[in-house]
Short mmCIF file of C-alpha atoms in Angstrom, two decimals:
data_model
loop_
_atom_site.label_atom_id
_atom_site.label_comp_id
_atom_site.label_asym_id
_atom_site.label_seq_id
_atom_site.Cartn_x
_atom_site.Cartn_y
_atom_site.Cartn_z
CA MET A 638 -23.02 -28.71 0.68
CA THR A 639 -21.04 -26.04 -1.82
CA SER A 640 -20.42 -25.31 -5.45
CA PRO A 641 -17.77 -26.48 -7.49
CA LEU A 642 -14.90 -23.73 -7.32
CA PRO A 643 -14.75 -22.92 -10.69
CA PRO A 644 -11.28 -22.17 -12.04
CA PHE A 645 -8.80 -19.76 -11.66
CA ASP A 646 -7.17 -17.34 -13.60
CA TRP A 647 -5.00 -16.26 -10.77
CA ASP A 648 -3.96 -17.17 -7.78
CA ILE A 649 -2.25 -15.00 -4.82
CA PHE A 650 -0.49 -16.24 -2.05
CA CYS A 651 0.18 -13.54 1.13
CA THR A 652 1.27 -13.52 4.27
CA VAL A 653 0.37 -11.00 6.81
CA VAL A 654 3.59 -9.11 8.60
CA ASP A 655 2.87 -5.67 10.73
CA ASN A 656 -1.10 -6.79 10.61
CA PHE A 657 -1.54 -4.52 7.50
CA GLY A 658 0.89 -3.79 5.51
CA ASP A 659 1.49 -6.77 2.81
CA ILE A 660 -2.03 -8.31 3.18
CA GLY A 661 -3.17 -4.34 2.00
CA VAL A 662 -1.08 -4.55 -1.44
CA THR A 663 -1.78 -7.70 -2.16
CA TRP A 664 -6.34 -6.81 -1.13
CA ARG A 665 -5.53 -4.22 -3.79
CA LEU A 666 -3.78 -6.22 -6.15
CA ALA A 667 -6.74 -8.98 -6.03
CA ARG A 668 -9.47 -6.40 -6.98
CA GLN A 669 -7.91 -5.31 -9.64
CA LEU A 670 -6.80 -8.52 -11.11
CA LYS A 671 -10.48 -9.10 -10.72
CA ARG A 672 -10.74 -6.16 -12.75
CA GLU A 673 -8.36 -5.72 -15.20
CA GLY A 674 -5.99 -8.16 -14.68
CA ARG A 675 -7.30 -10.82 -18.51
CA ILE A 676 -3.94 -12.21 -20.13
CA GLU A 677 -4.27 -11.78 -24.47
CA SER A 678 -3.20 -15.15 -24.18
CA ARG A 679 -4.85 -19.42 -23.85
CA GLY A 680 -4.62 -20.17 -20.58
CA HIS A 681 -5.39 -23.69 -19.37
CA GLY A 682 -8.44 -25.38 -16.96
CA THR A 683 -8.91 -27.73 -14.38
CA SER A 684 -8.20 -30.69 -16.69
CA GLY A 685 -5.13 -29.43 -18.65
CA GLU A 686 -6.56 -28.83 -21.77
CA ALA A 687 -5.62 -25.02 -23.07
CA THR A 688 -9.13 -22.73 -22.30
CA PRO A 689 -9.53 -19.14 -23.29
CA ALA A 690 -9.23 -16.45 -20.08
CA GLN A 691 -13.36 -14.69 -20.54
CA ASP A 692 -13.55 -11.08 -21.04
CA GLY A 693 -13.62 -9.89 -17.77
CA ASP A 694 -14.98 -13.30 -15.81
CA MET A 695 -11.47 -13.55 -14.22
CA GLN A 696 -11.41 -15.68 -11.49
CA VAL A 697 -8.46 -14.86 -8.24
CA ARG A 698 -7.77 -17.02 -4.88
CA LEU A 699 -6.07 -14.81 -2.76
CA TRP A 700 -3.99 -17.06 -0.09
CA VAL A 701 -4.57 -15.90 3.93
CA ASP A 702 -2.49 -16.95 6.73
CA ASP A 703 -4.32 -13.91 8.85
CA LEU A 704 -7.69 -13.81 8.47
CA ALA A 705 -8.32 -12.15 12.18
CA SER A 706 -6.08 -9.22 11.22
CA PHE A 707 -7.11 -9.01 6.76
CA ALA A 708 -10.99 -8.47 8.51
CA ARG A 709 -9.82 -5.30 10.44
CA ILE A 710 -9.33 -3.98 6.85
CA CYS A 711 -11.96 -5.84 5.38
CA PRO A 712 -15.01 -5.96 7.43
CA GLY A 713 -16.85 -8.15 5.17
CA LEU A 714 -14.48 -11.11 5.66
CA ASP A 715 -15.27 -13.80 8.03
CA PRO A 716 -12.43 -14.76 10.02
CA ALA A 717 -14.14 -18.04 11.05
CA ARG A 718 -14.67 -19.57 7.75
CA ASP A 719 -11.95 -21.34 5.89
CA GLY A 720 -12.86 -20.75 1.86
CA GLN A 721 -15.40 -16.94 0.92
CA TRP A 722 -16.22 -14.77 -1.73
CA VAL A 723 -15.60 -11.71 -0.46
CA ASP A 724 -16.46 -8.53 -3.91
CA GLY A 725 -15.68 -11.13 -6.29
CA ILE A 726 -12.49 -12.46 -5.46
CA TYR A 727 -12.49 -15.41 -3.37
CA VAL A 728 -10.27 -15.67 0.16
CA GLN A 729 -8.41 -19.16 1.18
CA HIS A 730 -7.05 -19.86 5.12
CA TRP A 731 -3.61 -20.82 4.02
CA HIS A 732 -2.82 -23.08 6.60
CA GLU A 733 -0.58 -26.88 6.66
CA ARG A 734 -3.40 -29.09 4.50
CA LEU A 735 -4.92 -27.97 1.20
CA PRO A 736 -8.02 -28.40 -0.21
CA ALA A 737 -8.79 -31.31 -1.26
CA ASN A 738 -8.28 -31.37 -5.56
CA VAL A 739 -6.84 -27.81 -5.59
CA VAL A 740 -5.22 -27.06 -8.61
CA PRO A 741 -2.87 -24.12 -9.24
CA ALA A 742 -3.77 -20.85 -11.23
CA ASN A 743 -3.07 -20.32 -14.97
CA VAL A 744 -0.45 -17.11 -12.41
CA VAL A 745 0.53 -17.61 -9.44
CA ILE A 746 2.39 -14.99 -7.54
CA GLU A 747 4.17 -15.20 -4.51
CA ALA A 748 4.00 -12.25 -2.55
CA PHE A 749 6.40 -10.68 -1.11
CA ALA A 750 8.85 -13.69 -0.91
CA CYS A 751 6.21 -15.88 1.30
CA GLU A 752 7.59 -19.34 0.10
CA LEU A 753 4.54 -21.69 -1.81
CA PRO A 754 3.60 -24.72 0.08
CA ALA A 755 5.38 -27.21 -1.50
CA PRO A 756 2.38 -30.12 -2.41
CA PHE A 757 1.16 -26.82 -3.71
CA ILE A 758 4.65 -26.39 -5.93
CA GLU A 759 3.89 -29.92 -6.84
CA ARG A 760 0.32 -29.47 -8.17
CA MET A 761 2.50 -26.70 -10.34
CA ALA A 762 4.79 -28.99 -11.84
CA GLU A 763 1.91 -31.08 -12.92
CA GLN A 764 -0.35 -29.01 -14.59
CA SER A 765 0.44 -28.48 -19.04
CA PRO A 766 1.32 -26.07 -19.64
CA PRO A 767 2.78 -25.13 -16.33
CA PRO A 768 1.35 -21.94 -14.52
CA CYS A 769 4.23 -18.83 -14.62
CA TRP A 770 5.27 -18.21 -11.33
CA VAL A 771 5.40 -14.92 -9.73
CA ASN A 772 7.49 -13.12 -7.46
CA LEU A 773 5.52 -10.08 -6.68
CA GLU A 774 9.06 -7.96 -4.29
CA TYR A 775 8.75 -5.96 -2.11
CA LEU A 776 8.48 -1.71 -3.44
CA SER A 777 12.28 -0.76 -3.70
CA ALA A 778 14.23 1.94 -5.06
CA GLU A 779 17.45 1.55 -5.15
CA SER A 780 18.90 1.72 -7.93
CA TRP A 781 20.14 -1.71 -8.07
CA VAL A 782 15.92 -3.35 -8.78
CA GLU A 783 16.15 -2.18 -12.47
CA ASP A 784 18.44 -5.22 -13.28
CA CYS A 785 17.02 -7.72 -11.35
CA HIS A 786 13.34 -7.07 -11.97
CA GLY A 787 11.87 -9.95 -13.98
CA LEU A 788 15.11 -12.37 -14.29
CA ALA A 789 14.02 -15.66 -14.02
CA SER A 790 15.65 -18.90 -11.33
CA PRO A 791 14.95 -22.51 -12.54
CA GLN A 792 13.45 -24.93 -9.93
CA GLN A 793 13.65 -28.36 -9.13
CA VAL A 794 10.46 -30.61 -8.13
CA GLY A 795 11.40 -33.98 -8.99
CA ASN A 796 12.04 -33.58 -12.24
CA LYS A 797 10.52 -31.73 -13.31
CA ARG A 798 12.05 -26.85 -13.01
CA LEU A 799 9.87 -24.28 -13.40
CA ASP A 800 10.64 -21.12 -13.47
CA LYS A 801 9.66 -18.16 -11.02
CA PHE A 802 9.55 -14.66 -12.51
CA PHE A 803 11.48 -11.57 -10.15
CA PHE A 804 8.71 -8.49 -10.93
CA PHE A 805 9.78 -5.81 -8.47
CA PRO A 806 7.45 -2.54 -7.55
CA GLY A 807 9.27 0.80 -8.98
CA PHE A 808 9.34 4.12 -9.51
CA THR A 809 11.45 4.08 -13.15
CA ALA A 810 10.09 2.02 -16.55
CA ARG A 811 12.75 -0.43 -16.18
CA THR A 812 10.43 -2.04 -13.18
CA GLY A 813 7.23 -2.51 -12.35
CA GLY A 814 5.43 0.29 -11.77
CA LEU A 815 2.25 1.00 -8.40
CA LEU A 816 -0.19 0.13 -8.08
CA CYS A 817 -3.05 1.55 -9.35
CA GLU A 818 -6.67 1.01 -11.04
CA GLN A 819 -8.21 2.62 -13.45
CA GLY A 820 -10.01 5.05 -12.27
CA LEU A 821 -8.77 6.18 -8.92
CA ILE A 822 -6.35 9.36 -10.15
CA ALA A 823 -10.48 10.77 -12.07
CA GLU A 824 -12.72 9.98 -8.41
CA ARG A 825 -9.49 11.59 -6.39
CA ASP A 826 -9.63 14.37 -8.60
CA ARG A 827 -13.04 14.66 -8.08
CA TRP A 828 -13.60 14.83 -4.42
CA GLN A 829 -10.57 17.07 -3.98
CA GLN A 830 -12.32 19.33 -6.46
CA ASP A 831 -16.70 18.64 -4.52
CA GLU A 832 -16.31 21.58 -1.18
CA ALA A 833 -19.65 20.41 -0.49
CA GLY A 834 -18.72 16.44 -0.38
CA LEU A 835 -15.83 17.13 1.59
CA ALA A 836 -17.61 19.49 3.86
CA ALA A 837 -19.85 16.13 3.90
CA TYR A 838 -16.68 14.20 4.88
CA TRP A 839 -15.41 15.77 7.89
CA ALA A 840 -19.04 15.30 9.59
CA SER A 841 -19.25 12.68 8.63
CA LEU A 842 -15.95 12.08 11.43
CA ASP A 843 -17.87 14.87 13.54
CA LEU A 844 -15.48 17.75 12.14
CA PRO A 845 -16.48 21.47 11.23
CA PRO A 846 -15.71 22.40 7.15
CA GLN A 847 -11.57 23.14 6.99
CA ALA A 848 -11.62 26.67 8.44
CA GLU A 849 -8.71 29.10 5.98
CA HIS A 850 -5.66 28.15 7.41
CA GLU A 851 -6.24 25.60 9.37
CA ILE A 852 -4.14 22.22 8.68
CA ARG A 853 -5.83 18.37 9.15
CA VAL A 854 -3.04 15.94 9.07
CA SER A 855 -3.48 12.73 9.43
CA LEU A 856 -1.41 10.12 10.84
CA PHE A 857 -0.64 6.77 10.15
CA ALA A 858 3.15 5.61 11.89
CA TYR A 859 4.93 3.90 13.38
CA GLU A 860 6.19 4.84 16.99
CA SER A 861 9.08 7.32 16.43
CA GLU A 862 10.58 10.16 18.78
CA ALA A 863 9.60 13.01 16.59
CA ILE A 864 5.98 12.52 16.51
CA ARG A 865 5.94 12.98 20.29
CA SER A 866 8.12 16.68 18.79
CA LEU A 867 5.78 17.58 16.04
CA VAL A 868 2.99 16.69 18.50
CA ILE A 869 4.26 19.83 20.94
CA ASP A 870 5.23 21.40 17.44
CA TRP A 871 1.49 21.59 16.46
CA GLN A 872 -0.07 22.58 19.79
CA ALA A 873 2.56 25.49 19.64
CA SER A 874 1.25 26.59 15.84
CA PRO A 875 0.19 29.79 15.27
CA THR A 876 -2.34 28.27 12.93
CA ARG A 877 -5.07 25.30 14.18
CA VAL A 878 -3.79 21.98 13.51
CA THR A 879 -6.05 19.30 13.31
CA LEU A 880 -4.65 15.52 13.30
CA LEU A 881 -6.71 12.46 12.57
CA LEU A 882 -5.17 9.38 14.15
CA PRO A 883 -5.91 6.34 13.25
CA LEU A 884 -5.97 4.29 16.05
CA GLY A 885 -2.87 1.47 15.49
CA ARG A 886 1.03 2.18 17.12
CA ALA A 887 1.49 5.68 17.49
CA VAL A 888 -0.65 7.01 19.51
CA PRO A 889 1.16 6.05 22.61
CA ASP A 890 3.84 9.14 21.53
CA VAL A 891 1.27 10.97 20.44
CA LEU A 892 -0.64 10.91 23.18
CA ARG A 893 2.89 11.46 25.65
CA GLY A 894 3.22 15.10 23.13
CA LEU A 895 -0.14 16.26 24.07
CA GLY A 896 1.30 15.21 27.99
CA ARG A 897 -1.57 12.26 28.15
CA GLU A 898 0.57 9.59 27.89
CA GLY A 899 -1.74 5.89 29.33
CA GLU A 900 -5.00 7.37 28.79
CA ALA A 901 -7.47 5.82 27.90
CA VAL A 902 -8.57 6.76 24.20
CA GLN A 903 -11.36 5.28 21.43
CA PRO A 904 -11.99 6.14 18.13
CA GLY A 905 -14.05 9.29 18.39
CA ASP A 906 -12.32 10.91 21.10
CA LEU A 907 -11.64 14.62 19.93
CA LEU A 908 -8.22 15.97 22.19
CA ARG A 909 -7.36 19.36 22.51
CA ALA A 910 -4.05 21.84 23.25
CA GLY A 911 -3.20 24.97 22.54
CA SER A 912 -4.05 25.01 18.95
CA LEU A 913 -4.07 21.52 18.43
CA ALA A 914 -7.04 18.95 18.41
CA VAL A 915 -6.02 15.44 17.45
CA LYS A 916 -9.38 13.27 16.49
CA LEU A 917 -9.43 9.61 16.81
CA LEU A 918 -10.27 7.31 13.85
CA PRO A 919 -10.88 3.22 13.71
CA MET A 920 -9.35 1.48 11.12
CA THR A 921 -11.56 1.37 8.81
CA ASP A 922 -11.75 0.09 4.27
CA GLN A 923 -8.63 0.79 2.18
CA ALA A 924 -11.28 2.76 0.02
CA GLY A 925 -12.02 5.18 3.12
CA TYR A 926 -8.36 5.46 4.18
CA ASP A 927 -7.91 6.43 0.20
CA ARG A 928 -10.28 9.66 1.02
CA LEU A 929 -8.27 10.18 4.59
CA LEU A 930 -5.82 11.05 2.42
CA TRP A 931 -7.02 12.90 -0.60
CA SER A 932 -8.48 15.27 2.27
CA CYS A 933 -5.20 15.84 4.49
CA ASP A 934 -2.88 18.83 3.55
CA LEU A 935 -0.69 16.70 5.49
CA ASN A 936 -0.69 12.54 5.32
CA LEU A 937 1.81 10.92 7.52
CA VAL A 938 2.83 7.04 6.40
CA ARG A 939 3.95 3.90 6.78
CA GLY A 940 5.83 0.91 5.40
CA GLU A 941 4.63 0.45 1.82
CA ASP A 942 0.63 0.88 0.82
CA SER A 943 -0.78 3.74 3.23
CA PHE A 944 3.38 4.68 1.55
CA VAL A 945 1.89 4.38 -2.72
CA ARG A 946 -1.57 5.51 -1.41
CA ALA A 947 0.15 8.67 -0.06
CA GLN A 948 1.38 9.13 -4.01
CA TRP A 949 -1.63 8.53 -5.32
CA ALA A 950 -3.44 11.16 -3.29
CA ALA A 951 -0.78 14.01 -4.32
CA ARG A 952 -0.69 16.09 -1.94
CA PRO A 953 2.15 16.50 0.89
CA PHE A 954 3.37 12.89 2.83
CA LEU A 955 5.55 11.83 5.09
CA TRP A 956 7.78 7.93 4.70
CA HIS A 957 8.02 6.16 7.81
CA ILE A 958 9.89 2.76 6.57
CA TYR A 959 9.96 -0.20 8.11
CA PRO A 960 12.26 0.11 9.98
CA GLN A 961 15.48 -2.47 10.09
CA GLU A 962 18.76 -3.33 10.85
CA GLU A 963 22.14 -1.55 10.99
CA GLN A 964 20.07 1.89 9.67
CA ALA A 965 19.81 -0.68 6.35
CA HIS A 966 16.08 1.40 5.28
CA MET A 967 17.70 5.05 5.72
CA VAL A 968 19.33 3.55 2.47
CA LYS A 969 15.82 2.77 1.44
CA LEU A 970 14.14 6.20 2.16
CA ASP A 971 17.21 7.62 0.22
CA GLY A 972 16.63 5.99 -2.77
CA PHE A 973 12.91 6.53 -3.33
CA LEU A 974 14.07 10.30 -2.29
CA ASP A 975 16.83 10.45 -4.84
CA HIS A 976 13.89 10.03 -6.90
CA TYR A 977 11.39 11.99 -4.78
CA LEU A 978 13.30 15.08 -4.82
CA ALA A 979 14.70 14.99 -8.27
CA ASP A 980 12.80 17.57 -9.51
CA LEU A 981 13.50 20.67 -6.67
CA PRO A 982 14.95 23.74 -5.72
CA PRO A 983 17.68 21.88 -4.49
CA GLU A 984 16.59 24.01 -0.98
CA THR A 985 13.47 22.64 -0.98
CA ALA A 986 14.60 19.41 -1.58
CA SER A 987 16.99 19.29 1.39
CA TRP A 988 13.81 20.18 3.88
CA LEU A 989 11.88 17.33 2.93
CA ARG A 990 14.88 15.02 2.73
CA ALA A 991 15.61 16.21 5.88
CA CYS A 992 11.81 16.15 7.72
CA ASN A 993 12.09 12.41 6.16
CA HIS A 994 15.31 11.88 8.58
CA ALA A 995 13.57 13.28 11.49
CA LEU A 996 10.69 11.64 11.55
CA ASN A 997 12.82 8.31 10.64
CA GLN A 998 15.30 8.73 13.25
CA GLY A 999 13.34 10.16 15.66
CA GLU A 1000 14.86 14.11 15.79
CA GLU A 1001 13.63 17.05 17.24
CA THR A 1002 11.19 18.66 14.87
CA ARG A 1003 10.32 22.25 16.28
CA GLU A 1004 12.88 23.66 13.65
CA LEU A 1005 12.45 22.40 10.76
CA TRP A 1006 8.51 22.62 11.32
CA ALA A 1007 8.80 26.19 11.48
CA GLN A 1008 9.32 26.09 8.03
CA TRP A 1009 6.21 24.91 6.47
CA PRO A 1010 4.86 28.12 5.82
CA GLN A 1011 7.70 28.85 3.76
CA TYR A 1012 7.90 25.37 1.36
CA ALA A 1013 3.84 23.97 1.97
CA ALA A 1014 2.73 25.61 -1.59
CA ARG A 1015 5.39 23.97 -3.01
CA TRP A 1016 5.18 20.90 -1.87
CA ARG A 1017 1.89 20.60 -2.79
CA GLN A 1018 1.94 21.24 -6.04
CA HIS A 1019 4.90 18.60 -6.06
CA GLY A 1020 3.44 15.64 -4.86
CA ARG A 1021 0.78 16.77 -8.41
CA ASP A 1022 3.14 16.98 -10.14
CA TRP A 1023 4.56 13.82 -8.98
CA SER A 1024 1.36 12.08 -8.72
CA GLN A 1025 0.91 12.79 -13.23
CA LYS A 1026 4.08 11.54 -13.23
CA LEU A 1027 3.84 8.20 -11.50
CA HIS A 1028 0.43 7.51 -13.20
CA ARG A 1029 2.14 8.42 -16.95
CA ASP A 1030 4.50 5.58 -17.00
CA GLY A 1031 2.12 2.87 -16.28
CA ASP A 1032 0.33 0.86 -13.17
CA LEU A 1033 1.52 -2.77 -11.78
CA VAL A 1034 -0.94 -4.43 -13.57
CA THR A 1035 -0.43 -3.20 -17.20
CA ARG A 1036 2.87 -4.14 -16.74
CA LEU A 1037 2.85 -7.48 -15.07
CA VAL A 1038 0.01 -8.80 -17.48
CA LYS A 1039 1.90 -7.35 -20.77
CA PHE A 1040 5.27 -8.96 -19.33
CA LEU A 1041 3.25 -12.62 -18.43
CA GLU A 1042 1.31 -12.45 -21.55
CA SER A 1043 4.41 -13.70 -24.25
CA ARG A 1044 5.40 -16.07 -21.20
CA ILE A 1045 1.41 -17.82 -20.88
#
């Protein structure tokens, strides 16, 4: 006999897109809300009566439609189970039929416009007071986001009205900020300053300690002809380059650059060509990916979750944004770069913008990579400065809780 579920403070709905993107963000959000998402107001319990939230006892339920993909970044998850507790979060398989007697939480988050199931919305409308409904949008640096952040959209449900609020992550004080759990920056700094710990980390990947002039690069990107070009450049580099390559969509481009197209590879393989060594890595959990980003000199990242974590890593990175029709993604990329490059000297900013464009447009990289020694130190310092600025402005969960406190 299963134990009855407690009343939930937070419900988060997620449709898995591109295997890891959306679920990566919502899984981080769920865990941070469990630890830090206390709202200083009175919520409601299963009976509809007001009950005070208990300090440190937040209950979070995460609804996910594709548990098999989720399990690849959450090894403790059993994809065959309909509902289960993982890391203090109740993970519910989201399919057509709702569990019997399900009661919506005080706050319901619709991640990335995934569209809540109609029966669940009807149950929201039955609650008194109704839950606060939040549409957590995709991260964007475009200027229009500031005008739309926090706006309400009235929803008619039978004879009831529910307001759905739009919450936009972003890079300015007039947006929702970025996900960053308490203690992350201090943990990163301890990691990056621990030489013995870094040597042990490399040894865990069957790699020697990093040599004095060696460059270590992580690559988690989409397909791009620029990756093949970079691999060729790294082979001819005057300094050693080690590429840390999790299995994923970029592997075929790397193999083409090595002249080993179609070759079967597996985690643990070490491929060498010229000055380049390529270490194949298995998929890891999110904490393991953070450590990889913290340890490398340059990170090539994609989508949203790895993009945000690369910024908290305070290291140089290139963003491979999800491709969209009619080059719409390039507008979003440049919107971010306008913020990210604003405090850099014009020459450095121009080079960095060109590097990001080359990755996203599949362009030749030889001349750009040749300028790495000229700009690497300034870029590395900028990575730390940028991370500090984002952290000062406040994280997403802190801003979300503050936004909701006056609405629940």
